[in-house]
XYZ file of C-alpha atoms in Angstrom:
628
model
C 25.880 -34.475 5.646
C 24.748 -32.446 8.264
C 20.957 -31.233 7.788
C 18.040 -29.058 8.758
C 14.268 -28.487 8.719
C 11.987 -26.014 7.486
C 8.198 -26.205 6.925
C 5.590 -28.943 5.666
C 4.123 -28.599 1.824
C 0.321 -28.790 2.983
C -0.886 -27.664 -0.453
C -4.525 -26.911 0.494
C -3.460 -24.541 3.220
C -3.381 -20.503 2.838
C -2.323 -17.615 4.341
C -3.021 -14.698 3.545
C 0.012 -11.853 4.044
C -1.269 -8.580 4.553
C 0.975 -5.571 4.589
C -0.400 -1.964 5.432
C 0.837 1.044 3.859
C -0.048 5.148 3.583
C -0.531 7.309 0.618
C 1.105 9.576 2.916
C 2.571 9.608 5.704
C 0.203 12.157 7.345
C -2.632 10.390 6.847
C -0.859 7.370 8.507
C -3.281 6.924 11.669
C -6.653 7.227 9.379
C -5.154 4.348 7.113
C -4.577 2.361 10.155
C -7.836 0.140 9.563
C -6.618 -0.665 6.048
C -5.220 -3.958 4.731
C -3.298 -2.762 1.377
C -0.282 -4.479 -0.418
C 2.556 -2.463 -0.479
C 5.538 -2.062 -3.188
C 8.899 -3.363 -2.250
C 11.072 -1.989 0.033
C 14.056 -0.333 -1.859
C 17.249 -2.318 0.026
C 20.342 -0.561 1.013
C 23.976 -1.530 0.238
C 26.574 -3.296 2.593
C 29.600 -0.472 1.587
C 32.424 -2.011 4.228
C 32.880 -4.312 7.444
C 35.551 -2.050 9.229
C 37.487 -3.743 12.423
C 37.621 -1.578 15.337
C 38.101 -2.103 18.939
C 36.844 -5.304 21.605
C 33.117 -5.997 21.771
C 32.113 -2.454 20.239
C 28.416 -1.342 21.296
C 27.496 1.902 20.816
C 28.120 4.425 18.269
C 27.943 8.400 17.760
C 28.003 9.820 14.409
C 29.845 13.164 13.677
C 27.586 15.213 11.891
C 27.796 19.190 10.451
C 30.870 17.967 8.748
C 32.347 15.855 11.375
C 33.667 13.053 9.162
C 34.575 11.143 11.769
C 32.114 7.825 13.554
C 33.025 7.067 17.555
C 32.394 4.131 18.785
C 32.486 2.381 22.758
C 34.230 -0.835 22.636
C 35.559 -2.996 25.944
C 38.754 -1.569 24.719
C 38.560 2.083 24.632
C 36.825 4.691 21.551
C 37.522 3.901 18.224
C 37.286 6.745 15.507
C 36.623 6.034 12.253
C 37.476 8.112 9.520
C 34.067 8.367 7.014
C 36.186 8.619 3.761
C 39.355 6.471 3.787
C 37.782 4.170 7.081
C 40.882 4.396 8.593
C 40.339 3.560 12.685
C 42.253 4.534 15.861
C 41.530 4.317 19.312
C 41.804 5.980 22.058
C 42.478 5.064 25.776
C 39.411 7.023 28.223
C 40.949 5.372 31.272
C 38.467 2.812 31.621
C 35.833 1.168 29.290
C 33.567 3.263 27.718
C 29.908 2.233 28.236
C 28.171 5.069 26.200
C 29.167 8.118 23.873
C 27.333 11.322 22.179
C 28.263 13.992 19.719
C 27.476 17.387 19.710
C 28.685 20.215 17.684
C 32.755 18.596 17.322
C 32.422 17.149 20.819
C 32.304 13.462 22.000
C 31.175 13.195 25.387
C 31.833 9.345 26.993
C 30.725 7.676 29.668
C 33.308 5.186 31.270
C 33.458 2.955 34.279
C 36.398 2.558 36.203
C 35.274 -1.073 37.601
C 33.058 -2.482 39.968
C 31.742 0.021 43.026
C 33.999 2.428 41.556
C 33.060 6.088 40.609
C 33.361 6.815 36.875
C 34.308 9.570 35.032
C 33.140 11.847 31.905
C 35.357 11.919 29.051
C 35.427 14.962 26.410
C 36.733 14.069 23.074
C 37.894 16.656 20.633
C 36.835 15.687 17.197
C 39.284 18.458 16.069
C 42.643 16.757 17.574
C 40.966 13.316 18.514
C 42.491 13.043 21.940
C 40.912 13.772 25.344
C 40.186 17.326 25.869
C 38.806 16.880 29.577
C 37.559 14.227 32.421
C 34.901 14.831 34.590
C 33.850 12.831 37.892
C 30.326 11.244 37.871
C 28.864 8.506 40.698
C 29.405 4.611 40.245
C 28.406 2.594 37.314
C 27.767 5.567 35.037
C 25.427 4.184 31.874
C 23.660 6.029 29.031
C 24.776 9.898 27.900
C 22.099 12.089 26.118
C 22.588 15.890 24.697
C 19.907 18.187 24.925
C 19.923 19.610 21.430
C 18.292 23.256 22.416
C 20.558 23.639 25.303
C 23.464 21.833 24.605
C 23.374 20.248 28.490
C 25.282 16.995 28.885
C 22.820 14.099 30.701
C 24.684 11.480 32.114
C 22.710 8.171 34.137
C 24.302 6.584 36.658
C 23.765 3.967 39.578
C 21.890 6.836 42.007
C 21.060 9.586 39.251
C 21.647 11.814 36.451
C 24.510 14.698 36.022
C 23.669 17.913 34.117
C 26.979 18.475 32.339
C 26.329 22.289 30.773
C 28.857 22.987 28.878
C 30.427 26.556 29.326
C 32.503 29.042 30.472
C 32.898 27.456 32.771
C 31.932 24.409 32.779
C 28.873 24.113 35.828
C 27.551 20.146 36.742
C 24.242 19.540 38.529
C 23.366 15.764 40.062
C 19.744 14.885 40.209
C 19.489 12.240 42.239
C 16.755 9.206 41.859
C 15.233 6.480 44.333
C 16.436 3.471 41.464
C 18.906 3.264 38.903
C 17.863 5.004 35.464
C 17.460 2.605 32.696
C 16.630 4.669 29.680
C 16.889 8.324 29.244
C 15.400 10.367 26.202
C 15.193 13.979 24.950
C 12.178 15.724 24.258
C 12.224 18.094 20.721
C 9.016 19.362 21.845
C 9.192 20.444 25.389
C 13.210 19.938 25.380
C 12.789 18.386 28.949
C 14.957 15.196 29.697
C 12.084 11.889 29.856
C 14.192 8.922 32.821
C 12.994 5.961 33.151
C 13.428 4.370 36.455
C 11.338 1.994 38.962
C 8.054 2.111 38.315
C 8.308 6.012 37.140
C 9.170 8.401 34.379
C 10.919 11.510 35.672
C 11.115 14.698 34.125
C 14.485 17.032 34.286
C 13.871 20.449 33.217
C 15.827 22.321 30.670
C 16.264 25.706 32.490
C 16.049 24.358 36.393
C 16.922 20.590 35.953
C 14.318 20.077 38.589
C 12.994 16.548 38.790
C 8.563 15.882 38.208
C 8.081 12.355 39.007
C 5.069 10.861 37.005
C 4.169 7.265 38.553
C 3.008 4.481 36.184
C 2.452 1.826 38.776
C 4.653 -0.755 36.910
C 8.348 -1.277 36.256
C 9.036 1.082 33.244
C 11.819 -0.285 30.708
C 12.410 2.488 27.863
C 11.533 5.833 26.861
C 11.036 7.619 23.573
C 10.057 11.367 22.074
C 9.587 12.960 18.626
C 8.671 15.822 17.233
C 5.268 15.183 16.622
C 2.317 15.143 18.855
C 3.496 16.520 22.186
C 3.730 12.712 23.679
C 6.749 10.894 24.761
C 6.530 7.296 25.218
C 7.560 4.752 26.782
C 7.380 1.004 27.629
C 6.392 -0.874 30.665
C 6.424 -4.621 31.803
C 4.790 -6.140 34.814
C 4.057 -9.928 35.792
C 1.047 -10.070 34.037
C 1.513 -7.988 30.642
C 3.381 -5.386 28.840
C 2.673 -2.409 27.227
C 3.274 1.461 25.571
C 1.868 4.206 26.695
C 2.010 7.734 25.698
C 2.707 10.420 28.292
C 1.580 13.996 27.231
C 4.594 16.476 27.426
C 2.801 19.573 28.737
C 0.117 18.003 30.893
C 1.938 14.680 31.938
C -1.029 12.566 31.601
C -0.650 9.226 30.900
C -2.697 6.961 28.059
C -2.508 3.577 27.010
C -1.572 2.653 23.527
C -1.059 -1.100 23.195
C -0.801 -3.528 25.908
C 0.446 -7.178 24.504
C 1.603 -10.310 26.745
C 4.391 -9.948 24.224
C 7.833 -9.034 25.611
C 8.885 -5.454 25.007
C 12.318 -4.497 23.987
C 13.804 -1.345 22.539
C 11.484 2.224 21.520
C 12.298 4.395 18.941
C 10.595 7.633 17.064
C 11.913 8.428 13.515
C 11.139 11.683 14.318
C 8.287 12.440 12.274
C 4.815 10.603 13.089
C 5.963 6.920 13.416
C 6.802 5.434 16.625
C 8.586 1.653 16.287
C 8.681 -0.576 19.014
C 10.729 -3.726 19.127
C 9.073 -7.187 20.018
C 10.461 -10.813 21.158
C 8.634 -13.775 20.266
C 11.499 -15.960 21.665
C 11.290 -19.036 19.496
C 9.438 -17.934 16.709
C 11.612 -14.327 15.966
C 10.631 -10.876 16.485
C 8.820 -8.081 15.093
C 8.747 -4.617 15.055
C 5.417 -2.773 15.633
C 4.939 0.425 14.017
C 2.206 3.165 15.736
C 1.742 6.281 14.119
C 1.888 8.656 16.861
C -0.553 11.045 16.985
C -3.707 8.684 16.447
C -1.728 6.367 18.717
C -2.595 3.434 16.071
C -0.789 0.861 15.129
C -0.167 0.537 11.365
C 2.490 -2.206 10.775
C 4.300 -5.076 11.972
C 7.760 -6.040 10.634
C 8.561 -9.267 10.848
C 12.570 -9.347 12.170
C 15.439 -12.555 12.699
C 14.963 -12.640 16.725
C 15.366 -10.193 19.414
C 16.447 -6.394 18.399
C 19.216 -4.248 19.329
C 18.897 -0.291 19.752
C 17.534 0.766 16.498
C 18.347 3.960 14.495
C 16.851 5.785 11.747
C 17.209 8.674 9.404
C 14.886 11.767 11.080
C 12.161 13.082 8.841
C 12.838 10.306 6.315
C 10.972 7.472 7.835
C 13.749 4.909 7.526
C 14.564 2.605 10.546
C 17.551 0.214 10.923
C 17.320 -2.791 13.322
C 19.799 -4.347 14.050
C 19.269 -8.342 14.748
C 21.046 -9.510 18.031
C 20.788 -12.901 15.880
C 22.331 -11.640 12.789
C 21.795 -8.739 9.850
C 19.819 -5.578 9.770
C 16.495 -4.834 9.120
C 15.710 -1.920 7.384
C 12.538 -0.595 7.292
C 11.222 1.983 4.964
C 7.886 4.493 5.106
C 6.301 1.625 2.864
C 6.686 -0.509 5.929
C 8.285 -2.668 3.358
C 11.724 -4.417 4.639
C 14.851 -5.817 3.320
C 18.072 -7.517 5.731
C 21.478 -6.538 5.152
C 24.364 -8.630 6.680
C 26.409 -8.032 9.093
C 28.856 -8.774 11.466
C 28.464 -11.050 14.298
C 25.799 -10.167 17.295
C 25.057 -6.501 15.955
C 23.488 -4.661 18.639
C 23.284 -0.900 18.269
C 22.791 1.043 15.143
C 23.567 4.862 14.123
C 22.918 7.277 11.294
C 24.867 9.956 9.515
C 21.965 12.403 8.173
C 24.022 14.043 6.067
C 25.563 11.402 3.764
C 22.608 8.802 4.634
C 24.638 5.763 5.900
C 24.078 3.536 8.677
C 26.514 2.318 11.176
C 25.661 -0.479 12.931
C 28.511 -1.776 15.934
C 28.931 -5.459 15.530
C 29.729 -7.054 18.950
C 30.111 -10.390 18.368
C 32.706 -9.790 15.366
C 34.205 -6.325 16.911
C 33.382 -4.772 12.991
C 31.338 -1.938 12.606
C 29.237 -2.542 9.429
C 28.682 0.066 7.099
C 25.318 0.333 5.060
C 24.747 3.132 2.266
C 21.108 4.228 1.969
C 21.168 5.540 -0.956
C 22.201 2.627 -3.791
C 18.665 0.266 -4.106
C 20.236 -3.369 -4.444
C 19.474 -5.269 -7.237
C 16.083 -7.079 -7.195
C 17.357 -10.704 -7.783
C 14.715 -11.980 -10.911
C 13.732 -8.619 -11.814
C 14.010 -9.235 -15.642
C 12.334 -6.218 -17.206
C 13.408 -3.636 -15.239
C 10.492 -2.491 -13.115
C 11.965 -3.546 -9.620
C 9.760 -6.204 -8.902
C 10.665 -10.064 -9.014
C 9.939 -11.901 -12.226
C 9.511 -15.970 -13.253
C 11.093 -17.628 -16.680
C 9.575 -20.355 -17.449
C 11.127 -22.889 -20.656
C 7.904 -24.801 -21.895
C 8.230 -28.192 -23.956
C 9.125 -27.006 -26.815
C 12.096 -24.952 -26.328
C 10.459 -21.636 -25.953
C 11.204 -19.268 -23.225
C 8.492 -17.325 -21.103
C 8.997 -14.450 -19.321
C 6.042 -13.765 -16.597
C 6.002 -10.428 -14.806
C 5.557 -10.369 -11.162
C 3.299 -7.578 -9.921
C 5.506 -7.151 -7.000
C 2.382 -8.583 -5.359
C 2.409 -12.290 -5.869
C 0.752 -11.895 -9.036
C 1.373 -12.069 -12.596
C 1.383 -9.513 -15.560
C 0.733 -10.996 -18.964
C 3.560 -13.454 -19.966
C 5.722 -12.655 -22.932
C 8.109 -14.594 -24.801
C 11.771 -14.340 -24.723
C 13.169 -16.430 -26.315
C 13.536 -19.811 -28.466
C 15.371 -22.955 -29.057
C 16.171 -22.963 -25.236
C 15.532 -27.217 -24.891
C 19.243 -27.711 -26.093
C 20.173 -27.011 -22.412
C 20.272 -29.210 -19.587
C 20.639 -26.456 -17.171
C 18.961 -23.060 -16.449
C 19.383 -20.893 -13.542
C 18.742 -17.723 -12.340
C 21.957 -16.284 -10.511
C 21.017 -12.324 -10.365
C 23.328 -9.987 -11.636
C 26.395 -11.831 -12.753
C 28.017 -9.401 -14.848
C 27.285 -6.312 -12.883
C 25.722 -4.648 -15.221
C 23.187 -3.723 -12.443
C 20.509 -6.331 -14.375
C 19.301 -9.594 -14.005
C 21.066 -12.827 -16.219
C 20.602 -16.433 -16.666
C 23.520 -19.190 -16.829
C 22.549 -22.479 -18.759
C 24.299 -25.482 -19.645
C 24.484 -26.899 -23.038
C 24.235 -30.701 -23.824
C 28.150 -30.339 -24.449
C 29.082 -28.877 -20.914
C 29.698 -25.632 -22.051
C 28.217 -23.293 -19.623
C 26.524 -20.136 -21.099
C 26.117 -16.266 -19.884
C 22.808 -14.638 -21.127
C 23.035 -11.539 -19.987
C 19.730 -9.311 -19.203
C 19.220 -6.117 -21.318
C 16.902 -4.867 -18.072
C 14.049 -4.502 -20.768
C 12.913 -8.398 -20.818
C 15.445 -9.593 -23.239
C 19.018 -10.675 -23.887
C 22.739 -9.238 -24.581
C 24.840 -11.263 -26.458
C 25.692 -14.702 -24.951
C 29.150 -15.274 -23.547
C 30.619 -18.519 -22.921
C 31.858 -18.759 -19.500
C 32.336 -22.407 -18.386
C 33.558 -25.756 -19.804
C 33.493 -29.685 -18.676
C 29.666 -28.642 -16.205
C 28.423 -31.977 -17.490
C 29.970 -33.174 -14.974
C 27.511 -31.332 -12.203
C 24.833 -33.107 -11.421
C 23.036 -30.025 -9.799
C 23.562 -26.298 -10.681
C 21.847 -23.200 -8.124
C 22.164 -20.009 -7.954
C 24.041 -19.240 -4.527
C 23.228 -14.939 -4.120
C 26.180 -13.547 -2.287
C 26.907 -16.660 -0.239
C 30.629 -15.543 0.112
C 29.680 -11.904 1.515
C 31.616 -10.443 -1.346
C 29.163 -8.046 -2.902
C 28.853 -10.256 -5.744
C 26.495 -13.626 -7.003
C 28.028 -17.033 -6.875
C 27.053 -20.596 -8.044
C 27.210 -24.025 -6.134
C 27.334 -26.819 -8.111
C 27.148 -30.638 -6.813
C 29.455 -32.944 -8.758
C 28.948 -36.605 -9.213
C 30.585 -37.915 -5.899
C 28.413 -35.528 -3.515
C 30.938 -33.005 -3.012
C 29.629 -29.385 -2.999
C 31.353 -26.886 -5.031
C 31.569 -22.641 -4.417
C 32.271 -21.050 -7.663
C 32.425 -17.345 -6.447
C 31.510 -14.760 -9.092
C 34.076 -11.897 -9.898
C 31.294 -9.328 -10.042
C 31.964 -8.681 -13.760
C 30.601 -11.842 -15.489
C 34.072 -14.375 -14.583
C 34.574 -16.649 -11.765
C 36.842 -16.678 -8.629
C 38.627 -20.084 -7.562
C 36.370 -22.889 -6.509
C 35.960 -24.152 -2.843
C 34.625 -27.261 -1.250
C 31.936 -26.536 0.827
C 29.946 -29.548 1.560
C 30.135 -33.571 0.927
C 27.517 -35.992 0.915
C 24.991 -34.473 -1.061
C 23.972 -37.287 -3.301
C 21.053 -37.966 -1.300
C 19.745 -34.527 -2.149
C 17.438 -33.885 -5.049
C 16.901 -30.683 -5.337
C 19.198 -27.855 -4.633
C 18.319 -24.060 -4.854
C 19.409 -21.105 -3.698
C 16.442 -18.789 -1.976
C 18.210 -15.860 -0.683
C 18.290 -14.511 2.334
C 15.311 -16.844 3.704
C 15.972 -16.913 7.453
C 15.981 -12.824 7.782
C 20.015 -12.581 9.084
C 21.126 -11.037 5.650
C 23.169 -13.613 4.151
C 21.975 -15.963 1.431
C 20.880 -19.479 2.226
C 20.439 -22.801 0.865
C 17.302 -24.973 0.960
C 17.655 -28.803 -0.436
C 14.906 -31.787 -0.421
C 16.721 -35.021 0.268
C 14.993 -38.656 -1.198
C 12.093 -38.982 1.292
C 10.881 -35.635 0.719
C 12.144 -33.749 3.629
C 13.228 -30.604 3.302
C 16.204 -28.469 4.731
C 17.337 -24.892 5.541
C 21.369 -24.466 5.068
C 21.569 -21.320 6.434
C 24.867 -19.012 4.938
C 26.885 -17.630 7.484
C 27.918 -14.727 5.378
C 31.272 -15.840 4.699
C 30.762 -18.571 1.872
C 30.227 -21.187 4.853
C 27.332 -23.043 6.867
C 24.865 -22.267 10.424
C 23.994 -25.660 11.954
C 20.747 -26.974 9.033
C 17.077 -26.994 10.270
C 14.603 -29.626 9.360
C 11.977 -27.477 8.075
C 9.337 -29.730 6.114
C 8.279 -33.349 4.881
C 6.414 -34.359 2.444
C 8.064 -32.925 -0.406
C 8.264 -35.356 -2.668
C 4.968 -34.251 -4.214
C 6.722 -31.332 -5.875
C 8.355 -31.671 -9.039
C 9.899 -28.388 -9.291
C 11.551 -25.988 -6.636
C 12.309 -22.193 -7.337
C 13.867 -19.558 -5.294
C 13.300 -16.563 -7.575
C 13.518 -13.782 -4.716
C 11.292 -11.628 -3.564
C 7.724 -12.554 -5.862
C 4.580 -11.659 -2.786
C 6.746 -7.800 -2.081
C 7.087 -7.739 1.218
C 10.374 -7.350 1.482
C 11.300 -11.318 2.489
C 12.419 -14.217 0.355
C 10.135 -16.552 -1.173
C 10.309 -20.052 -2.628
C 7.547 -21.110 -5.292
C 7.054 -24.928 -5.334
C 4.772 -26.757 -8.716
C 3.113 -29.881 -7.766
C 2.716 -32.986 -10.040
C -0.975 -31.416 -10.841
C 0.818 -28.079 -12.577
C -0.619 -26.192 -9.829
C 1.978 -23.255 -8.920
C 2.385 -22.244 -4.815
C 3.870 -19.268 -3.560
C 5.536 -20.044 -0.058
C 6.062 -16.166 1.185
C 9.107 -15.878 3.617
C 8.559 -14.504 6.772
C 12.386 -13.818 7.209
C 12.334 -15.466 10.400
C 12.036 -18.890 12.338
C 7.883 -19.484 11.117
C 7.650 -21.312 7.674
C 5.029 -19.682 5.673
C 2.037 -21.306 4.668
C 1.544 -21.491 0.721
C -0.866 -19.814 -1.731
C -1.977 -20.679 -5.021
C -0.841 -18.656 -7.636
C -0.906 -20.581 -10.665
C -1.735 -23.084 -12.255
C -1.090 -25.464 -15.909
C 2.061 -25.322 -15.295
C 2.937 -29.053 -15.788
C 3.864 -28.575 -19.304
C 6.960 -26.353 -18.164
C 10.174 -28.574 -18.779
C 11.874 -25.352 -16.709
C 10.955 -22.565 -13.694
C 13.598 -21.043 -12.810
């Protein structure tokens, strides 16, 4: 059986997880200072993985009733249709590298090969063929429309072209002393911000004549909003890195973080929060989150690995980021966080404002991934309907406890829900099995039957269903998530030989066929499903084998396995393992272990590579025959 490791069950050790968050946004830089828990972050919905063209990596979304999404791939532009996702593609004469959309226009940048000059390439989104070419300089890169003046900005190896669009159609080339590497648009001084060398040049709207402001180090990205005046940008030298703000009108430069962390990509939602993406190289990533006219920081989201470009919806304060390792984070103005899957390697993301969906190109997979902002998943254990993640609890006698979460690692008053319950040998937890849009519970029965319970969203119970026969032959039963990628909870269940069963859910309280998808697994005891743990968006797998050590399975999204990770020892000295969700609220998966003294630990995910370090949060709990 092929294994993996997680983190170590030191049970006097705590951390504590600290999450900051704003009344309101405006008052975002004088809340900096404050430590405050935060609710959870409302997730949004995987809606389709749609195929499109070789190694896609960048995206423009048609907006002002454009219903159409272009996206660069190695193998020309493919256009996908919003409502029926139906994709074509069309040749540019090259590969595309870059693409932007304005006003029924898709302007691409494409290279013609190596030391060759490259070309611009006008899209119609009316007829979806080429409209026009234009010639640009060798190894042409990023394209950027000025909004207020509808210019073109195109980088290449030795400058930028001024496409301004007319009748007729007039280019200028500013040329630079190094190659650009980031370009960005200014909403409050409509100026075009390049970064290049050690500088930040600025291309005026009316003249497109060049001000070169010197920063003394190599500068890697730029970034403007609407707020403040600033545009920003990030630097990285031998010795450090860091963001500074550069004032629109006067050009001065200020300091607003410097880290020995390495920098990646900058993005303003377009209101008063500036993100800024971090690598920590073995242990993850991060994004930090500066509010942008206090220059403060006021968050840091924890994120699986290094970052791809990041989008978000303007004015809205919602930031998708993609995770070259896997899934998107999606960040909210509660600086809360939830990961959707994806496809393979996603590395850019885009937004259509007017129908609030994400698009985010998958590279690895050649899928573009579509997420819908506006349907809040299901909270997996959220029993009584208030969104926030919720323990049962079966005590000695057969009764059933219901304890609240307070979406803050902490507990509401318990309540019971039911009685009787010690006539089954099996209880777990799966999440919405019927899709009913509320949570359920499966249990065994001393016969084998297996039982459907299904939530009222109120704290108690529809009428049972029967929905299994001959389970007394598992040996284990957990509750899988979406471990086929489906949309819908599934089970795994380890029979008496070691052989690891998938029974996918049908999304409407039935089962799909079964699949083998491990062998070996008599060694293990315990078994649970905790979610997306790891921070990729698919659901994973953690099992303690005899000695107490302790393994991450991680799902790869498609009812299958990542290589394991050893990820603890010492074990043994818990009784009971629980993956009920999301109990501490910020946004990551948890798993609460009891120890032989009844003491209850909350080990809060960090939806990355760190394993958390536990907190108490309960204790007396030995007399509980069931957590769950």
């Amino acid at each position: 059986m092929r294994s993996v490791a997680l983190g170590t069950a030191v049970s006097g050790a705590r951390k504590k997880y600290r999450r900051i968050t704003t009344a309101a946004l405006a008052v975002a830089g004088a809340l900096a200072a404050s430590l405050l828990l935060s609710p959870p972050a409302v997730a949004d919905v995987l809606v389709a993985d749609i195929p499109v063209g070789t190694a896609p990596h960048a995206l423009a979304v048609g907006q002002f009733g454009d219903d159409k999404v272009y996206v660069a791939t190695d193998s020309g532009v493919s256009i996908i249709e919003k409502g029926t996702h139906k994709v074509t593609t069309v040749d540019v004469g090259g590969v595309p590298q870059d693409l932007a959309e304005h006003h029924g226009r898709i302007y691409v940048s494409v290279s013609a090969g190596a030391g060759q000059p490259g070309t611009v390439v006008l899209i119609s989104a009316l007829t979806g063929q080429v409209a026009r070419t234009y010639p640009i300089g060798v190894d042409p890169r990023q394209v950027v429309v000025n909004e207020t003046t509808g210019s073109i900005y195109v980088s290449f190896k030795t400058g930028v072209m001024v496409l301004q669009v007319g009748l007729p159609d007039e280019t200028v080339t500013v040329t630079l002393p190094e190659t650009p590497k980031d370009m960005a648009y200014s909403p409050r001084d409509y100026n075009l911000y390049v970064a290049h060398g050690n500088s930040v040049t600025v291309i005026d709207k009316n003249t497109n004549a060049p001000t070169t402001i010197d920063l003394g180090v190599p500068v890697e990205r730029v970034a403007a909003g609407h707020v403040g005046g600033n545009v920003f940008a990030t630097t990285a030298s031998q010795s450090n890195s860091s963001v500074v703000a550069i004032d629109g009108f006067t050009h001065a430069v200020s300091t607003v973080v410097e880290t020995f962390r390495k920098l990646g990509d900058i993005f303003t939602d377009g209101n008063s929060l500036l993100n800024v993406a971090v690598s920590d190289g073995a242990n993850g990533g991060s994004v930090m989150v500066f509010d942008v006219e206090s220059k403060t920081k006021v968050a840091e989201v924890r994120t699986n690995g290094e970052s791809g470009n990041m989008a978000g919806l303007r004015g809205q304060n919602k930031v998708f980021v993609p995770n070259l390792a896997g899934g998107v984070t999606i960040i909210d103005y509660y600086f809360a966080t939830s990961t959707v899957r994806t496809g393979i390697n996603p590395v850019a993301a885009a937004v259509d404002m007017d129908n609030r969906k994400a698009y985010i190109a998958n590279k690895g997979s050649n899928t573009v991934t579509i997420i819908d902002a506006n349907i809040p998943a299901p909270v997996k254990n959220d029993f009584n309907g208030d969104r926030k993640t919720d323990v049962l609890a079966r005590d000695a006698g057969g009764l059933l406890w219901l304890y609240p979460g307070n979406g803050a690692g902490g507990w509401l008053p318990k309540v019971q829900v039911g009685s009787g319950w010690n006539v089954m040998t099996a209880l777990i937890a799966p999440g919405d099995f019927n899709g009913d849009g509320t949570s359920d519970v499966l249990a065994r029965d001393g016969a084998g039957a297996l039982w459907l319970y299904p939530g009222d969203g109120a704290g108690g119970w529809l009428p049972r269903k029967q929905v299994g026969a001959g389970w007394s032959v598992m040996t284990a039963i957990a509750a899988a998530g979406d471990f086929n990628g489906d949309g819908k909870v599934d089970v795994l269940a380890r029979d008496g030989s070691g052989l690891l069963w998938l029974y996918p859910g049908n999304g409407s309280g039935g089962w799909l066929s079964r699949v083998q998808v491990g062998s070996g697994w008599t060694g293990m005891s315990a078994i649970m499903g905790v979610g997306d743990f790891n921070g990729d968006g698919t659901a994973d797998v953690v099992s303690r084998d005899g000695a107490g050590t302790l393994w991450l399975y991680p799902g790869n999204g498609f009812g299958g396995w990542l290589a394991p990770r050893k990820t603890g020892s010492g074990w043994n000295v818990m009784n009971t393992l629980v993956g009920p969700g999301d109990f501490s609220g910020d946004g990551k998966a948890d798993i609460l272990a009891r120890d032989s003294a009844g003491v209850l630990w909350l080990y809060s995910g960090s939806g990355g590579p760190a394993w958390p370090i536990p907190t108490k949060i309960g204790q007396g709990w030995e007399g509980m025959t069931v957590i769950l």
